[in-house]
Every structure is written in C-alpha cells, then in structure tokens.
mmCIF file of C-alpha atoms in Angstrom:
data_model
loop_
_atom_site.group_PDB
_atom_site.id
_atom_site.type_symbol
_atom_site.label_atom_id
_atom_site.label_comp_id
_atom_site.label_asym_id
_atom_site.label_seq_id
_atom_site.Cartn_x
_atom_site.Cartn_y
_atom_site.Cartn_z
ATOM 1 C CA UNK A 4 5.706 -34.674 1.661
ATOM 2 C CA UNK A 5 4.792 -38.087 0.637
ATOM 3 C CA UNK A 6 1.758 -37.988 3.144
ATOM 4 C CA UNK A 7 0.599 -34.199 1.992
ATOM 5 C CA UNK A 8 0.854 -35.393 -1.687
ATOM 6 C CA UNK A 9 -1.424 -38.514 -0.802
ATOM 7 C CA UNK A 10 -4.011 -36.553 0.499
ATOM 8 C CA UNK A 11 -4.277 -34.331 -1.703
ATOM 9 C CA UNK A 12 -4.244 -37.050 -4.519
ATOM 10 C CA UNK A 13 -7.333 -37.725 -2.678
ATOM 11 C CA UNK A 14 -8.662 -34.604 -3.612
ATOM 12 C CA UNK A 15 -7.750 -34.498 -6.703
ATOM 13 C CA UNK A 16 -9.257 -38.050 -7.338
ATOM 14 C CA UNK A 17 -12.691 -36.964 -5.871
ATOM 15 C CA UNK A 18 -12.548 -33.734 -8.554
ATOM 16 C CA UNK A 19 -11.802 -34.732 -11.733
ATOM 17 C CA UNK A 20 -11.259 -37.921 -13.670
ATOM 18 C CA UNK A 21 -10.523 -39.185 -17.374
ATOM 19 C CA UNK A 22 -12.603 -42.217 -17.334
ATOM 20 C CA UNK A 23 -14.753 -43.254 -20.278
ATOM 21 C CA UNK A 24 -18.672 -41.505 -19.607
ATOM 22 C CA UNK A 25 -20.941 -43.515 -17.643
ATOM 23 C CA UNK A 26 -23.400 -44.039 -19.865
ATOM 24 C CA UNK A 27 -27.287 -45.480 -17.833
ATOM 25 C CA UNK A 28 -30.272 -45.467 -19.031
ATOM 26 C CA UNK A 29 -32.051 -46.414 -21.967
ATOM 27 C CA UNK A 30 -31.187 -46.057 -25.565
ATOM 28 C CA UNK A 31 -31.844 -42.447 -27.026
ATOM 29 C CA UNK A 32 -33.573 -41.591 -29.946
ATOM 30 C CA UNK A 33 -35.485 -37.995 -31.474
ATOM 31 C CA UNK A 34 -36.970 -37.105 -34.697
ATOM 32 C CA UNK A 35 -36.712 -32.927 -34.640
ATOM 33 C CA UNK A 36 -37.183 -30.380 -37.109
ATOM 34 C CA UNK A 37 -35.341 -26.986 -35.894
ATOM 35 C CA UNK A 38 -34.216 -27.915 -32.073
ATOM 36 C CA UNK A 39 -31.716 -26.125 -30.840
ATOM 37 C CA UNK A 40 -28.603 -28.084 -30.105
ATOM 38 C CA UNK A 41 -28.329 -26.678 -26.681
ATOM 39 C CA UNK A 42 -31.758 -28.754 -25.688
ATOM 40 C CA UNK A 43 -30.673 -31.601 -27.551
ATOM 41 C CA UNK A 44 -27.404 -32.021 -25.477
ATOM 42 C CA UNK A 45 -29.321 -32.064 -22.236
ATOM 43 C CA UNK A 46 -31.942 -34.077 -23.518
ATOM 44 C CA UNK A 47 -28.917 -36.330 -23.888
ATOM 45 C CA UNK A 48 -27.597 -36.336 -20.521
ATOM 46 C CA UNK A 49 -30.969 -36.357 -18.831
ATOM 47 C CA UNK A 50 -31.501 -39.604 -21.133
ATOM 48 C CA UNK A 51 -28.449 -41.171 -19.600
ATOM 49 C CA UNK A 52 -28.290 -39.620 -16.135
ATOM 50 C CA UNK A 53 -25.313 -37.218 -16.625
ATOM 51 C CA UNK A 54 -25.076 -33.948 -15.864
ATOM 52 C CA UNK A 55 -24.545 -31.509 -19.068
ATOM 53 C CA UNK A 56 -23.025 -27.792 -19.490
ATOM 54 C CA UNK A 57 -23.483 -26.317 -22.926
ATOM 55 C CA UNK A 58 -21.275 -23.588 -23.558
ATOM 56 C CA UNK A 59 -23.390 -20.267 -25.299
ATOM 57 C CA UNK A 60 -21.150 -20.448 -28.051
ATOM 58 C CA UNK A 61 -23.214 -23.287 -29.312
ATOM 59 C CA UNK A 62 -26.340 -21.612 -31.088
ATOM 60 C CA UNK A 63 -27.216 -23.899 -33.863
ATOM 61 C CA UNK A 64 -30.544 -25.900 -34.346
ATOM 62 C CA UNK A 65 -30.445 -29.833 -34.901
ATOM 63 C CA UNK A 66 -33.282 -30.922 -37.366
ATOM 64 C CA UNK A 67 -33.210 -34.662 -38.376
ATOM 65 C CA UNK A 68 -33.941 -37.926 -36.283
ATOM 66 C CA UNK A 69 -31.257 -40.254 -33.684
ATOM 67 C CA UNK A 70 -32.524 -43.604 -33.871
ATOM 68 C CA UNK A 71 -30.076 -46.672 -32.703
ATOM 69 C CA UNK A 72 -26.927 -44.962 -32.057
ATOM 70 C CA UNK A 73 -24.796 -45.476 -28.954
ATOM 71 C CA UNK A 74 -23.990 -42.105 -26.795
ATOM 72 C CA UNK A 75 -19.999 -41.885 -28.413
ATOM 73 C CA UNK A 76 -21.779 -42.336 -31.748
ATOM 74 C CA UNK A 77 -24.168 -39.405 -31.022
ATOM 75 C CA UNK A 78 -21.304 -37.218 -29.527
ATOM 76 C CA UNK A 79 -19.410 -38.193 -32.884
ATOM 77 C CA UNK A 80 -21.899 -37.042 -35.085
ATOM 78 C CA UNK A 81 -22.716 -33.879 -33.738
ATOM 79 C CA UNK A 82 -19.300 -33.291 -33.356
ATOM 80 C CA UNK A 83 -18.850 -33.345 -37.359
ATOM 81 C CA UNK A 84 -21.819 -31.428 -37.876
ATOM 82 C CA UNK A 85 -21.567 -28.561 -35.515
ATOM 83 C CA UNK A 86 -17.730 -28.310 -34.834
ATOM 84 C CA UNK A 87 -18.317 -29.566 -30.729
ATOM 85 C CA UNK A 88 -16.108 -30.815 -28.388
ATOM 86 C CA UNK A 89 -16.345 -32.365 -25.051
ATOM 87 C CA UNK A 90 -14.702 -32.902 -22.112
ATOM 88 C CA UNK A 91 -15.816 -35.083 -18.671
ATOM 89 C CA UNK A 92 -14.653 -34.221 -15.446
ATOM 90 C CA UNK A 93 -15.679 -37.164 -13.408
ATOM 91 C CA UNK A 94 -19.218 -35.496 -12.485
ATOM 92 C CA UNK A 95 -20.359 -33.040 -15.360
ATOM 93 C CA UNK A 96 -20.086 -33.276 -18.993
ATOM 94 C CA UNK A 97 -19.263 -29.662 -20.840
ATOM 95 C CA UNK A 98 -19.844 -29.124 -24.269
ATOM 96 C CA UNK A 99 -17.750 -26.239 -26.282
ATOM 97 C CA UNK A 100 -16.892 -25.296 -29.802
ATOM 98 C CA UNK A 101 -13.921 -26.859 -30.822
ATOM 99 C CA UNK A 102 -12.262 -23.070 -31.186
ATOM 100 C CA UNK A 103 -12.606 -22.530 -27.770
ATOM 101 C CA UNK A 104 -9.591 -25.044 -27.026
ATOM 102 C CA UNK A 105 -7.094 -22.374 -25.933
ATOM 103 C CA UNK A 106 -3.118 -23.113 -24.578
ATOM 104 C CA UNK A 107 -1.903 -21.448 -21.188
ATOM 105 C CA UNK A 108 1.094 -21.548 -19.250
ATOM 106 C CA UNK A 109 1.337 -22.432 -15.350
ATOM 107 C CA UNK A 110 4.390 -22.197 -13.238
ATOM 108 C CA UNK A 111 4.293 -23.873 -10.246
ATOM 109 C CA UNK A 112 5.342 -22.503 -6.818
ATOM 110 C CA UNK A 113 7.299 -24.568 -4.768
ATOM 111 C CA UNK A 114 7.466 -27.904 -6.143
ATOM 112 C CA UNK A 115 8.910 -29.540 -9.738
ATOM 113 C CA UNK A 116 6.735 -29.179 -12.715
ATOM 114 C CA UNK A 117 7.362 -33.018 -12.904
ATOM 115 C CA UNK A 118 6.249 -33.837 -9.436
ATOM 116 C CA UNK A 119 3.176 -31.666 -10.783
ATOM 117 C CA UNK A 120 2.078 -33.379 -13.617
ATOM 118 C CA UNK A 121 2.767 -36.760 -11.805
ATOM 119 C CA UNK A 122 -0.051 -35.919 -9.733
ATOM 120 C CA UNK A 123 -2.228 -34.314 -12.355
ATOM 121 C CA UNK A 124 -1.977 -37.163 -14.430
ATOM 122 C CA UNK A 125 -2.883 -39.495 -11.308
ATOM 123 C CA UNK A 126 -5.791 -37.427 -10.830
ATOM 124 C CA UNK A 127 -7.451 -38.118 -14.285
ATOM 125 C CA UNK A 128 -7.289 -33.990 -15.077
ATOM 126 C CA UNK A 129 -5.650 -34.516 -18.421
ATOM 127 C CA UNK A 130 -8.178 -36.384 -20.624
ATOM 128 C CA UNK A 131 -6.965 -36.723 -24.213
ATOM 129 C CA UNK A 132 -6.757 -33.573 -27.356
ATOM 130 C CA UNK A 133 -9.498 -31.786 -24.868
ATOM 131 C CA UNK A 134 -7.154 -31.280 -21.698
ATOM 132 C CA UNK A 135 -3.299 -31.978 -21.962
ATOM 133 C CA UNK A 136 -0.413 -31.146 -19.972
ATOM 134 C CA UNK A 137 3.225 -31.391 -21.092
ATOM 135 C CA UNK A 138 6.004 -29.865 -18.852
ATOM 136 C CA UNK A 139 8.509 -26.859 -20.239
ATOM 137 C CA UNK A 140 11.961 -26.861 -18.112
ATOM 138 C CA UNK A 141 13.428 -24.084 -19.200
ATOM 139 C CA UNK A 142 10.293 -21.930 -17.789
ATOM 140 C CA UNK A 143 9.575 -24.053 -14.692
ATOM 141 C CA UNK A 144 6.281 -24.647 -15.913
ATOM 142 C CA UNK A 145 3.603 -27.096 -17.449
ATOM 143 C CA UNK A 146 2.084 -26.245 -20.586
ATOM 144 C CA UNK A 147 -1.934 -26.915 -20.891
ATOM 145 C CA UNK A 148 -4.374 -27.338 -23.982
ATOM 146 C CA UNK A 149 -7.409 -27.657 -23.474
ATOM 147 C CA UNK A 150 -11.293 -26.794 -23.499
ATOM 148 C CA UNK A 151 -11.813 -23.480 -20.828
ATOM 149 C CA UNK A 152 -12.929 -25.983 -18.027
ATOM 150 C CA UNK A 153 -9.771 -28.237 -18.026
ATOM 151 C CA UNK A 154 -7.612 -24.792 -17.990
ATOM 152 C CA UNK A 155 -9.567 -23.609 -15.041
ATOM 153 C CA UNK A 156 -8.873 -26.876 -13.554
ATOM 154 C CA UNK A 157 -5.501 -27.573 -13.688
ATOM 155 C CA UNK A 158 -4.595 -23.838 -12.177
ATOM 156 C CA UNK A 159 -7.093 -24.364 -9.881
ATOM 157 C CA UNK A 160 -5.360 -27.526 -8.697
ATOM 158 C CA UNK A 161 -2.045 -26.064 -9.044
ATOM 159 C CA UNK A 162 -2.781 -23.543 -6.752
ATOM 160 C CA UNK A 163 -4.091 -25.651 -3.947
ATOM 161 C CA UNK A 164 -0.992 -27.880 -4.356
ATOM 162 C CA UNK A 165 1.059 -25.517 -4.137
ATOM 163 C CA UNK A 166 -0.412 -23.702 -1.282
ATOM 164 C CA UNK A 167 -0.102 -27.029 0.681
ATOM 165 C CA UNK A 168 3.461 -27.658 -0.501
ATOM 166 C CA UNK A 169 4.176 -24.095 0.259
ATOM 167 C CA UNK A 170 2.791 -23.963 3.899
ATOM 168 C CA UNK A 171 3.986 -26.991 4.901
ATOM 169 C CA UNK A 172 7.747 -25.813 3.780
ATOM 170 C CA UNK A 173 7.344 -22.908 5.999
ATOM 171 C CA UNK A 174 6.128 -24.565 8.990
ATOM 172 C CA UNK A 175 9.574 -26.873 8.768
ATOM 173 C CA UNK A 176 11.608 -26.220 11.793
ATOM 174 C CA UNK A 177 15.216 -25.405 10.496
ATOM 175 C CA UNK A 178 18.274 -24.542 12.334
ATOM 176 C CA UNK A 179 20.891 -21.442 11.289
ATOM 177 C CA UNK A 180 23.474 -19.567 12.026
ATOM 178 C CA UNK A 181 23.876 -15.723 11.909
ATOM 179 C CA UNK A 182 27.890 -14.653 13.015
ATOM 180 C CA UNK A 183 28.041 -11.226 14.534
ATOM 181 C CA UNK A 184 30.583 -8.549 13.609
ATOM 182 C CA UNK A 185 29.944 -6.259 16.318
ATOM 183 C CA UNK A 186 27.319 -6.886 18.681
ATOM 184 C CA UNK A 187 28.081 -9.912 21.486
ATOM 185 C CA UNK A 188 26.182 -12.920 21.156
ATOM 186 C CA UNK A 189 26.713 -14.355 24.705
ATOM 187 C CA UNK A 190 26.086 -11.392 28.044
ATOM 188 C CA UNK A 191 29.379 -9.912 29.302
ATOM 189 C CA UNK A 192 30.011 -8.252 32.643
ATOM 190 C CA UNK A 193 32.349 -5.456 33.959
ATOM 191 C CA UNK A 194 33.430 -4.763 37.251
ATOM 192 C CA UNK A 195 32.088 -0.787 38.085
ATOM 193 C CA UNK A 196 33.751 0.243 41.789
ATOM 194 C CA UNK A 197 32.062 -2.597 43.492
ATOM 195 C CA UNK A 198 29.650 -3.951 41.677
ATOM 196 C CA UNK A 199 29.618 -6.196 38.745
ATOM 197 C CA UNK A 200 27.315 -5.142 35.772
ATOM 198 C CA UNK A 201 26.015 -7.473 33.222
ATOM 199 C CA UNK A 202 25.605 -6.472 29.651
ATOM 200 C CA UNK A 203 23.181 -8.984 27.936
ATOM 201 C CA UNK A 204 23.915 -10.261 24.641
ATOM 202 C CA UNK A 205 21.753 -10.404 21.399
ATOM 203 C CA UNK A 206 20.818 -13.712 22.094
ATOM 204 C CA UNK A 207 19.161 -12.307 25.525
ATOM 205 C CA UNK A 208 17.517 -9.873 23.155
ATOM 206 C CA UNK A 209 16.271 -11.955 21.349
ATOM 207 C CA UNK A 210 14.897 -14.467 23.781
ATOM 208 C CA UNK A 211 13.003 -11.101 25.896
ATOM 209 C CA UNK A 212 11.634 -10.272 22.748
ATOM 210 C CA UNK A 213 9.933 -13.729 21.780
ATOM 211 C CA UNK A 214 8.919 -14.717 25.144
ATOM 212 C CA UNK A 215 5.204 -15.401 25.386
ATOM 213 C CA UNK A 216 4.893 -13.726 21.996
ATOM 214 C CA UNK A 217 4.155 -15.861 18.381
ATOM 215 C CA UNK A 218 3.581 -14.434 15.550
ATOM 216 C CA UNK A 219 1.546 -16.453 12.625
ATOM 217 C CA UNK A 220 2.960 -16.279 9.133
ATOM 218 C CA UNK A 221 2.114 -13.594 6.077
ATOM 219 C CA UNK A 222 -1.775 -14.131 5.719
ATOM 220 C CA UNK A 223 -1.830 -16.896 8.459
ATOM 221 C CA UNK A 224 -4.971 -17.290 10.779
ATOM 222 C CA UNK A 225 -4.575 -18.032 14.449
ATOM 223 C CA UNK A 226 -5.489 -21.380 14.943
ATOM 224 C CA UNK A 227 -5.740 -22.694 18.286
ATOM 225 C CA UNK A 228 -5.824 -26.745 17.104
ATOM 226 C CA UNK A 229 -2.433 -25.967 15.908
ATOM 227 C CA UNK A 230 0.763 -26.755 17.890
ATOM 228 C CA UNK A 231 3.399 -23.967 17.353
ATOM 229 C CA UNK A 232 6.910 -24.480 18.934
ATOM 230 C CA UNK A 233 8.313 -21.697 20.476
ATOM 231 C CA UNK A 234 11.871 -20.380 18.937
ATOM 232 C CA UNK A 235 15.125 -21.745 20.052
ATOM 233 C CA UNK A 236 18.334 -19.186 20.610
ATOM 234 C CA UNK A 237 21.547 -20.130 21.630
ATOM 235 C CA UNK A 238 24.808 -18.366 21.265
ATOM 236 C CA UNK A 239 28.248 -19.499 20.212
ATOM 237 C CA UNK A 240 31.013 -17.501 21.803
ATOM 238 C CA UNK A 241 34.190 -19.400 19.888
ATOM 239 C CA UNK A 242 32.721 -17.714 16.536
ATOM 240 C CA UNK A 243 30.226 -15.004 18.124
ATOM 241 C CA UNK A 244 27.588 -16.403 16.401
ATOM 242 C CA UNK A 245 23.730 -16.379 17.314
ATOM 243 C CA UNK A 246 22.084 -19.575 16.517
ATOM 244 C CA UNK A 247 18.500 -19.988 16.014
ATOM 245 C CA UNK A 248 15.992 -22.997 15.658
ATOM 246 C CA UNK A 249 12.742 -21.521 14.249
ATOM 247 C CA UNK A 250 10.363 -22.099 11.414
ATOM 248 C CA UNK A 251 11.975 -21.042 7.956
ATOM 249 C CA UNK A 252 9.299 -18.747 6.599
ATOM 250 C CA UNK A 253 10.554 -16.886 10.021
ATOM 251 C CA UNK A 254 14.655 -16.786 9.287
ATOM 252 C CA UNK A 255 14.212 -13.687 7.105
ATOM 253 C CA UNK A 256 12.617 -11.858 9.822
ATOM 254 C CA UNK A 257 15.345 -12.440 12.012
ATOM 255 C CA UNK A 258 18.108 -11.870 9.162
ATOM 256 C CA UNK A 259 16.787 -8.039 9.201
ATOM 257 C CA UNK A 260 16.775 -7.340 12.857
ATOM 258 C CA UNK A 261 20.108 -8.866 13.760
ATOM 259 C CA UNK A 262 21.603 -6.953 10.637
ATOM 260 C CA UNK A 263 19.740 -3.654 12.431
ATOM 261 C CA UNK A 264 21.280 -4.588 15.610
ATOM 262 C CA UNK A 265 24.659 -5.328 14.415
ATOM 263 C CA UNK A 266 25.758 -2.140 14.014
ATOM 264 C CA UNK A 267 29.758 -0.482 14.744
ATOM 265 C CA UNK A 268 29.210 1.132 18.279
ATOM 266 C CA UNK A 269 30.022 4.858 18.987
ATOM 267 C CA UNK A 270 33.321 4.987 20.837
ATOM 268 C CA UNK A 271 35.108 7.656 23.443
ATOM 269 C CA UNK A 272 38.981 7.094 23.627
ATOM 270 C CA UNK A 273 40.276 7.382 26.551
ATOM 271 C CA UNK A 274 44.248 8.180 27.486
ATOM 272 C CA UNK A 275 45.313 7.127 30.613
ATOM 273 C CA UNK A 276 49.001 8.130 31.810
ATOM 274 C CA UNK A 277 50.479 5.965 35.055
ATOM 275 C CA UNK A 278 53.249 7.958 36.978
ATOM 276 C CA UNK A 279 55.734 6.058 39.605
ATOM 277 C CA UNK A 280 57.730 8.636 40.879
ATOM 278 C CA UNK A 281 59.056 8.633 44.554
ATOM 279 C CA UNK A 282 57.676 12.116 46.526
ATOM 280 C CA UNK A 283 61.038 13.475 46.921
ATOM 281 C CA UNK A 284 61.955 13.226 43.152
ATOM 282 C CA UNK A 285 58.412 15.306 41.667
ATOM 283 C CA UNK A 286 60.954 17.884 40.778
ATOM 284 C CA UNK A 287 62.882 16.056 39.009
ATOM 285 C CA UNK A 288 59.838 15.134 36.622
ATOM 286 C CA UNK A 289 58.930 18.314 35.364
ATOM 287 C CA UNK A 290 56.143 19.281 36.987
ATOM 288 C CA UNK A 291 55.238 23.266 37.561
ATOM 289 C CA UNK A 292 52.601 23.748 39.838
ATOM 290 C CA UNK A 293 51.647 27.616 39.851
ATOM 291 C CA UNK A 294 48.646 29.627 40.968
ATOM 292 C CA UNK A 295 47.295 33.480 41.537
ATOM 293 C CA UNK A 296 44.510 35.318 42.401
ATOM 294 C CA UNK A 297 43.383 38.468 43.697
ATOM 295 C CA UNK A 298 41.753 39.346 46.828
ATOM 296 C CA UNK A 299 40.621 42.560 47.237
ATOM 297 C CA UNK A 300 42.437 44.321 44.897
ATOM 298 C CA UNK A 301 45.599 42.924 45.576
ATOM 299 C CA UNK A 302 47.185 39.576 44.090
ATOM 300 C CA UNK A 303 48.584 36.641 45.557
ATOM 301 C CA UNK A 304 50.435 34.209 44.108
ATOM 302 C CA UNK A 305 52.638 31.170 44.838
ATOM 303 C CA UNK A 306 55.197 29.204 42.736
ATOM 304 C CA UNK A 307 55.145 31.646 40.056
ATOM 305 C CA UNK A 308 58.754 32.090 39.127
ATOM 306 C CA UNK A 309 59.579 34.786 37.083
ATOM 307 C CA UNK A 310 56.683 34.465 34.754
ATOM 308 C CA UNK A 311 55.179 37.537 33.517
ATOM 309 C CA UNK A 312 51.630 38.258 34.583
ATOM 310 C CA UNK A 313 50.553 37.975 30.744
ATOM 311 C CA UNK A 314 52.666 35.238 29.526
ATOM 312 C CA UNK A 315 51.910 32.622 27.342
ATOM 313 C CA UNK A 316 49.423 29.699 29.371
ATOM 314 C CA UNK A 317 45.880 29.334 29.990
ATOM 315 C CA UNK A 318 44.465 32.727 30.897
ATOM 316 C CA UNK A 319 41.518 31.287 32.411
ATOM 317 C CA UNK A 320 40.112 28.458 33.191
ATOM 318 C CA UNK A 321 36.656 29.076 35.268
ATOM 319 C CA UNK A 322 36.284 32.545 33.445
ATOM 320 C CA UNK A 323 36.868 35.937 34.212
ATOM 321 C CA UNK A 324 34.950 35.911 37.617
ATOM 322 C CA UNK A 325 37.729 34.407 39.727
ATOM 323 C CA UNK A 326 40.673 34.908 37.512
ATOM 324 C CA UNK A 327 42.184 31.736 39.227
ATOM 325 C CA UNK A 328 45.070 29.997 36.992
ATOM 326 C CA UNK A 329 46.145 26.448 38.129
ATOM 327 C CA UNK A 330 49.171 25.169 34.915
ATOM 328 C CA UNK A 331 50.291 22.367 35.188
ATOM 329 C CA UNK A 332 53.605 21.401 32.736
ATOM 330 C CA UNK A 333 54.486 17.304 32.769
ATOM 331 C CA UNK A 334 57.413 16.886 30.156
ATOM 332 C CA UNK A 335 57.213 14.545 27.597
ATOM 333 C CA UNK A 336 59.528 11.607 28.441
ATOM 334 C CA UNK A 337 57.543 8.863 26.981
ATOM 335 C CA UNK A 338 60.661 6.357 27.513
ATOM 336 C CA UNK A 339 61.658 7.715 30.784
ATOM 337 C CA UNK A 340 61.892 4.827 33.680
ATOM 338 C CA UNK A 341 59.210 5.383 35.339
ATOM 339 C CA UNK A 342 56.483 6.856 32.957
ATOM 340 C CA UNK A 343 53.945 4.467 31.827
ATOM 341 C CA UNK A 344 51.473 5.796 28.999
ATOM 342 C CA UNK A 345 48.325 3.850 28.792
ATOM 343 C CA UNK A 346 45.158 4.077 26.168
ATOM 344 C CA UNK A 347 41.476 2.338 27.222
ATOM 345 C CA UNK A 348 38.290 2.001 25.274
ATOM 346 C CA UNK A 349 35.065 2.426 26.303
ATOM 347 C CA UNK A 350 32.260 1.598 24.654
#
C-alpha cells in the first residue's frame, strides 16, 4: 500500500500543484480602449510565459492602461472589476467567473476519505477559496469547492486512486474456508463385488475444473507480463470443510458454486432382513411356499393346502399370460432369536 500510494503521489505531484505562479518575463503594461478581457488574459500569460484558459463566461471588454503593476496586482484588479477568479494547476492558469465556483460530493471506493485527502493535499490539488477539500464521515466522502477545473480534478484523481487501491486489493492472495453440509470435501471409496470405486470429493472438483484454466477479473485484460498464481484447494475432513487460497476478488465466485454443489442428495432406502435359521427348522419360521399353473388345460399345483383357488393373495404376478403364483408368507417376529432386521442407505 505504502509503495502504490508513493507512486501514485508521483503522479499526482507531476499533475497538479498549489505553488505561487511562476511569474518570467518582463514587466507588463497596455493602454486599451474596448479589449476584450479574454485577449487581455492571454496577453498576460504570453507576457510571462504561462499558459492561460479563459472560461466563455468572461465576455467583458477592458479599456484603460496597466503600467507598473506586478502579475498578483493585475490578477487583483481585474478580479474587482470583472468578478474573476483563478486557479493554477502546476502547468495552466484558468480563469472563471467567480459564480462558477460550484460544491460536489465524492465518495471514495476502497480507501478512507482521510487517507484521500492526505494525498490530495500532498499533491498541491487543493489551492486556497478556488479548490478545497474537507472530509464528511458520516457519508464516507470528501466535500470539494471549487472553480470547474479543480472539481474535475480531484474526481479525476479519486478515481485513479481508487482504481489502483481497488485492483491491488483484489489481486491479494487470501486464504478461506467454506464447511460443507452435504457434499464430501475429501474422495471416498466403496467396495462394489470386487472392485473398489472412488468417489471424488469437491475439492477434486474443484481442482479438474481450474487446472490449466485462469480467469482475469471483471473488466480485466490478459496480460502476459503479469504473474498469476494458480488457486490452492485443500480439504479438511475433521470439519468437512474445503479450503481455498485464491485471489479475493475470486472468493465470491467460488461461494456460489460450492453453495450450487452443496445440495441434500436424492436417497433410495433400502430394507435388508438377515435370517439364521437351521434347514430343518424353515417350518418352524413361517414360511409358505405355494405355486400353480396350468398346462394344457389342466392345473398343477404344489404346497397349496386347502386354499381356495380365488382366495385372498397376489393373483398375479407376471400377468395373465402364465397365471403363475409364487406367495411367500414370513411372520413377523421382529424379536424372535434368530431374526435380524437391517436398514442401508444408498446414495
């Protein structure tokens, strides 16, 4: 910061400055009779090697002589007599009617109104009643009086500042730390038959998705002079947490895809019902195993009991082409020894 605000105090010095007017040359003097003002004041600065802008406001016609009278004196007079003001930038001297002094506000972005004016000050922008800058905290902003030139000025200078203060804040590396709800943050694997599948993590995501791939900020130009670090990921698995090292005006941009990809996954519940029963004792369990069918008109079954044709079961269960019934009754003895319910997610 201190080496950004230097060199642009460089800038700043090479711009504008309060100093007193250079005055070289030799003394001026006119006798005129209906000159316009306008030629006067660049007669003036011609006289004494300074560059003048009149403003159009000033119309009037000078008539009368100059004769031994330093520059300031001149300025002075005129001043009285035509209602002018003036106001030297380090380069050019403008002239304006004094009603063209006008007050504006400016809020600056990314840095204190005081460390503003600090630097405006240092640059010679304010220069007495003419161009003058005074800081308002409760709006985060400097107030400015002054002639249209010093206005034009300070926001110009504001805005470069700014921009410089701004840029280099999002360039800053920063480190932070986005904890998952749902999503894993480190890869997981499963054992399927006999192989193990990996599932990666959003931290693999992420790291496919930036490699060999940068993208410049809002309105930023590819440069290739300038060195861009490529984005650190790392995941925590005590908090599930993705952790990322990256510049800060990127941290947003990752805020909204994790968010999109930390979402409540769709879930199948599966029941799963373990059985340890020796072979001899199935009957003892419950368990009805019954079939029929008919082959060629005439029916076979096996198992069936006394149950009427038409009672109460599934009446089919591959439809009415091969009228095949297979029921199967387990009883219910959640607490029997023996009987082991079980219940798995999937994902």
């Amino acid at each position: 910061m201190k080496e950004l605000a230097g060199a642009l105090l460089l800038l700043f010095m090479s711009q504008a400055s309060g100093k007193a007017i250079p005055w070289q040359g030799e003394p001026f003097f006119i006798y005129s009779r209906g000159m316009k003002v306008t030629n006067l004041l660049n007669d003036l600065g011609v006289n004494y090697g300074i560059p003048v802008v009149v403003s159009p406001e000033i119309n009037e016609k000078f008539s009368g002589k100059i004769v031994d009278k330093t520059p300031d004196q001149i300025l002075s007079e005129l001043a009285g007599l035509y209602n002018i003001t003036w106001y030297y930038d380090g380069d050019i001297l403008y002239f304006y009617k004094t009603q063209s002094i006008k007050r504006e506000f400016i809020s600056p972005d990314g840095l204190s109104t005081g460390t503003l004016i600090k630097y405006l000050k240092q640059s010679g922008v304010p220069a007495g009643k003419n161009c003058a800058v005074q800081a308002v905290s409760r709006l985060n902003a400097i107030e400015v009086t002054g002639v249209p030139i010093c206005i034009e000025r300070v926001t110009s200078l504001t805005k470069m500042l700014s921009s410089q203060v701004r840029k280099q804040n999002q360039n800053k590396e920063t480190v932070k730390v986005f904890q998952l709800k749902y999503a894993s943050a480190a890869d997981s694997t499963y054992q399927y038959r006999d192989q193990q599948v990996q599932l990666p993590g959003l931290v693999s995501v992420l790291r496919e998705m930036s490699a060999g791939n940068h993208l410049p900020l809002a309105g930023e130009k590819e440069s290739e002079d300038a060195p861009v670090s490529a984005p650190l990921f790392s995941a925590d698995p005590r908090q599930n947490a993705v952790i990322i090292r990256d510049r800060q005006a990127n941290m947003p941009l990752y805020s909204s895809l994790i968010t999109q990809l930390d979402q409540r996954p769709v879930q199948i519940e599966i029941s799963v019902t373990i059985i340890d029963v020796d072979a001899g004792d199935i009957s003892q369990l419950g368990i009805d195993w019954s079939a029929s069918t008919s082959i060629g008109g005439a029916g076979v079954s096996f198992n069936s009991g006394e149950a009427a044709p038409h009672s109460d079961g599934f009446s089919t269960v591959i439809g009415n082409t091969g009228n095949f019934m297979v029921r199967l009754n387990a009883l219910q003895r959640i607490r029997a020894p023996g009987f082991y319910p079980a219940l798995q997610w999937l994902p």
